[in-house]
Structures are given as structure tokens and as C-alpha cells.
Amino acid sequence: MLKLLFADERGQVYEHPELLALVRDGLPVDVPVPLPQHATLAALPGRRPVGFDPASGSAVELSEVRVGKKVVKPMAVAAVLPPGWTRSELPAYRKLSIAPVLPQWAYTAAAWDETRGLHVAWALHTDKRTHWDPSTHSTPDLPGLVRDRLAGDDNPLLRQLSRCALEYRCFTAQNTFYVRDEGAIPASSGCNARCVGCISEQPPEGPPSSHERIGKSPDAEFMARIGIDHLRAAPGRTMVSFGQGCEGEPLTRAREIASAIRAMRAATRRGSININTNGSLPSSLALLIDAGLDACRISLNSAHKPLYEAYYQPINYGWEEVRESIRLARRRGAYTALNLLTFPGVTDQEGEAEKLCELVARERVDQVQARSLAIDPDQYLAVAARTSAGGPRIGMRELLRRLRGARKGLVIGNFARGLGERARSAGA
Ligand code: SF4
């Protein structure tokens, strides 16, 4: 029996003695998994839990509940998953008129499994590699590593990265100080999109953004110095990536980044140079590939133009340019990944799935990173309601199965692939 979860005003989570768990679309089609390690449960302010009453056979809103001697006005509860997992269902709740916009997390349906005696969540384990495991990041020695690095290097970009590593707990920024795997090089304070769920810049009426956008774009020299140090020394999946959570769109600074890449490649041939981008400026991407960029990850919430543009709110570019960037990157031999921002109920609609499969097959994409879009569900559903490609839900598991079928050798995962892994998957 999967029991409904609710939280009291202090955020303490309980399971309801009778009511069963529902997901946003009603009774769940998929089987939940035990709550993954490092996942958390979050109370949703201004949202009443909605559960299933087996006695009446209907969905009921929980507006009051007795906990011990007191009567509680319950809040709905959702899980927030760690890296490596993709959400497959949204939480069920009724939003009160006074409800605040929720902060940017990927709210996932969760419940109490009475039979197994544990919390469960509707999630798919889409990347089992362990190098992004939270237990290997934010470790007690990190502040010391940051302090020592800053003491020995006056690079102003390192000061930004120290904030990202210690305050935002960005794992890619932390890797720069751990000197391993994928390191971060933020490059741009400006952006040519206005994503509804932007994590580095939000309008006054929006939720607080989870990162503060960098104030000043770094010079090519400072970016190059960070890259050279990391590529020369970092073991593992040696890589540096432009385009981080704390910045705008790196392609808007292509000339400076190209100059930094040339300096890096003049200093070392080691590792991979990647960019995480919205793919808005194909000719700028070409400039970076000319300079030595060998991989790119292009973010999208949909391959359907109306929904893509309704969410990204692009300035002086459109879906066509994004598609051209994907095509160009493949044609130029760069490892091409899609950062697919998934949202159950929208991304797994029949029409959306068809568009994504066609894109992956036609443009011969190498990898799809199936991320969960971190946004207030009602905010996104308001955008998608009139712009998505539509059709019945096929489910997230089926969507990923069809994507794999659309392109032989397509890698589905959540994390960037190192040079060795790319060669192996290409060989396979
Ligand atoms: S492309 Fe990135 S930085 Fe630009 S608005 Fe969207 S999320 Fe924000």
C-alpha cells in the first residue's frame, strides 16, 4: 500500500493512515522506487495534499488532519532527487490562491510504502556512474582546498568559482578545486534568452533564482588559465566546460572563449573542452569548434518550436537556430549531447516524443541527458498548456525507450561523457 504523505507547518513529514498516494495525473502507471540516497522530501507551502480514499473510491483533498493531540493544516510533500535520477511523475496537490511560487526544484511524486516500510519516489535511475555522487562532493577538506588555491593564484575567476563551490555547492565548480573530472569555466554575464525557469536570473515576480548571475564576464586570459591548469592536471574524465548555472549564455562571448580555447590547446592536448549552451548562435559555435572545442551540450525543453520558444523566450533567435547548432556540431565532429529538461505530463506526450525522436534520429545526436526541469509545476504547465505538441501521455520510461530506438548507439544518461567513454560507446 502506498500511503499519502503530508507535512505539518514545521515541515515534519507523516504518512496518512488511510489515504493512498496519487500522482498529478491520478493513479500512478509506473512503480515507484525506494527514495534514492541523497534525495530529500520537501513540504510545498500553500498546497494541500490530494490522496485516494479506498473507501469512497475517489480522490480527496486533505484540508485538515489530526496528528497526536493537534489538528494540522497539512502541506503537500514532494521528493527532490539527486543527480543521476530522472523524475517520472509529479506530486498531486491542490494549490491555494495564496500559494507562493515554488523555488526552482524538480518536484517529484513520493509516498510511504507500507509493505516495505520506506519512502518511495517516482523516478528512473538514468545514470548509474558514481563520480557525481553527493558523498564525494562538499567534503570537509574542500574549504581548505579552496583557501589554498586562492592563496596561490590571483585569478579573479577563481574567486567566482570559490563562491560557486562553497555557497551554491556546484559540483563542477568543486571539481576545479578537487582537480578532477569535469571543471567549470563560467564565461558570460549576459544571455539572449529569458527562460521561464532560469536558475541564474528571475524577474521580481518570479521565485528567488538559485544562483546569482555572475556580475562581470571574465577575460579570455583568466578563462584560459583555469582551463590549462585543469586539463594538465585533472585525472578521471578530464574536461572543462563553459556554460554553468551561475552565468548567461556563453555563445554570446564566442570570440573571448575561442581565444581561451586556442591558448589551452597551445598548452596541452589533454582532456576535452565542452560547452553547455542554448545553441542560439550556430556561427559562434562554429568559431569555437575551429578553435578546438570537441564537445557541446545543447539545452532544450522541447523539439516543438511553439513550446521551445514559449519557455526560452529567445531574443533574436528561434528554434531553427538551435536545430542548426545541433546539426553543425555533428557535422563538424563535435560530441553532441542534448540537455533535455524533462517534465512528466508534457515531455512524454505522444506529439512531443515524436518530435524528439525525429530530432535525435535526423541529427544523429550522440547523447540525451534526461534532466528533470527544476520549476514550479503550475508555472510550467501554464506555459505548455497552449504550446505543447500534445497527444496522450506515453510515460517517461517509454519516452526514453523510444529515444534509444530512434538512434542506434544513442547514450541516455545525465552526465557528460569523458573522452574514453565516448570512444567506447562509439566503438560499441
Ligand atoms: S539560457 Fe540559461 S542563462 Fe539564459 S535564460 Fe535560459 S537558463 Fe537562464
mmCIF file of C-alpha atoms and ligand atoms in Angstrom, residues 190-201 213 244-245 247-249 277-278 311-312 317, ligand 1:
data_model
loop_
_atom_site.group_PDB
_atom_site.id
_atom_site.type_symbol
_atom_site.label_atom_id
_atom_site.label_comp_id
_atom_site.label_asym_id
_atom_site.label_seq_id
_atom_site.Cartn_x
_atom_site.Cartn_y
_atom_site.Cartn_z
ATOM 1 C CA GLY A 190 24.565 38.190 -20.354
ATOM 2 C CA CYS A 191 22.012 35.935 -22.054
ATOM 3 C CA ASN A 192 19.944 36.065 -25.250
ATOM 4 C CA ALA A 193 17.085 34.067 -23.750
ATOM 5 C CA ARG A 194 14.638 34.667 -20.905
ATOM 6 C CA CYS A 195 13.821 31.149 -19.751
ATOM 7 C CA VAL A 196 10.733 30.994 -17.533
ATOM 8 C CA GLY A 197 12.723 28.817 -15.109
ATOM 9 C CA CYS A 198 16.120 30.492 -15.424
ATOM 10 C CA ILE A 199 18.228 29.478 -12.402
ATOM 11 C CA SER A 200 20.523 32.496 -12.511
ATOM 12 C CA GLU A 201 18.149 35.368 -13.194
ATOM 13 C CA ARG A 213 24.233 35.601 -12.161
ATOM 14 C CA GLN A 244 27.444 26.957 -15.926
ATOM 15 C CA GLY A 245 24.416 27.580 -13.703
ATOM 16 C CA GLU A 247 26.002 32.530 -15.897
ATOM 17 C CA GLY A 248 24.096 33.589 -19.016
ATOM 18 C CA GLU A 249 24.729 32.235 -22.500
ATOM 19 C CA THR A 277 24.766 26.192 -24.330
ATOM 20 C CA ASN A 278 21.290 27.111 -25.523
ATOM 21 C CA TYR A 311 9.733 28.549 -22.416
ATOM 22 C CA TYR A 312 13.081 30.003 -23.642
ATOM 23 C CA TYR A 317 16.999 33.671 -32.434
HETATM 24 S S1 SF4 B 1 19.628 30.111 -21.470
HETATM 25 FE FE1 SF4 B 1 20.379 29.724 -19.378
HETATM 26 S S2 SF4 B 1 21.069 31.686 -18.567
HETATM 27 FE FE2 SF4 B 1 19.814 32.082 -20.399
HETATM 28 S S3 SF4 B 1 17.774 32.487 -19.586
HETATM 29 FE FE3 SF4 B 1 17.892 30.308 -20.104
HETATM 30 S S4 SF4 B 1 18.532 29.268 -18.194
HETATM 31 FE FE4 SF4 B 1 18.950 31.464 -17.971
#
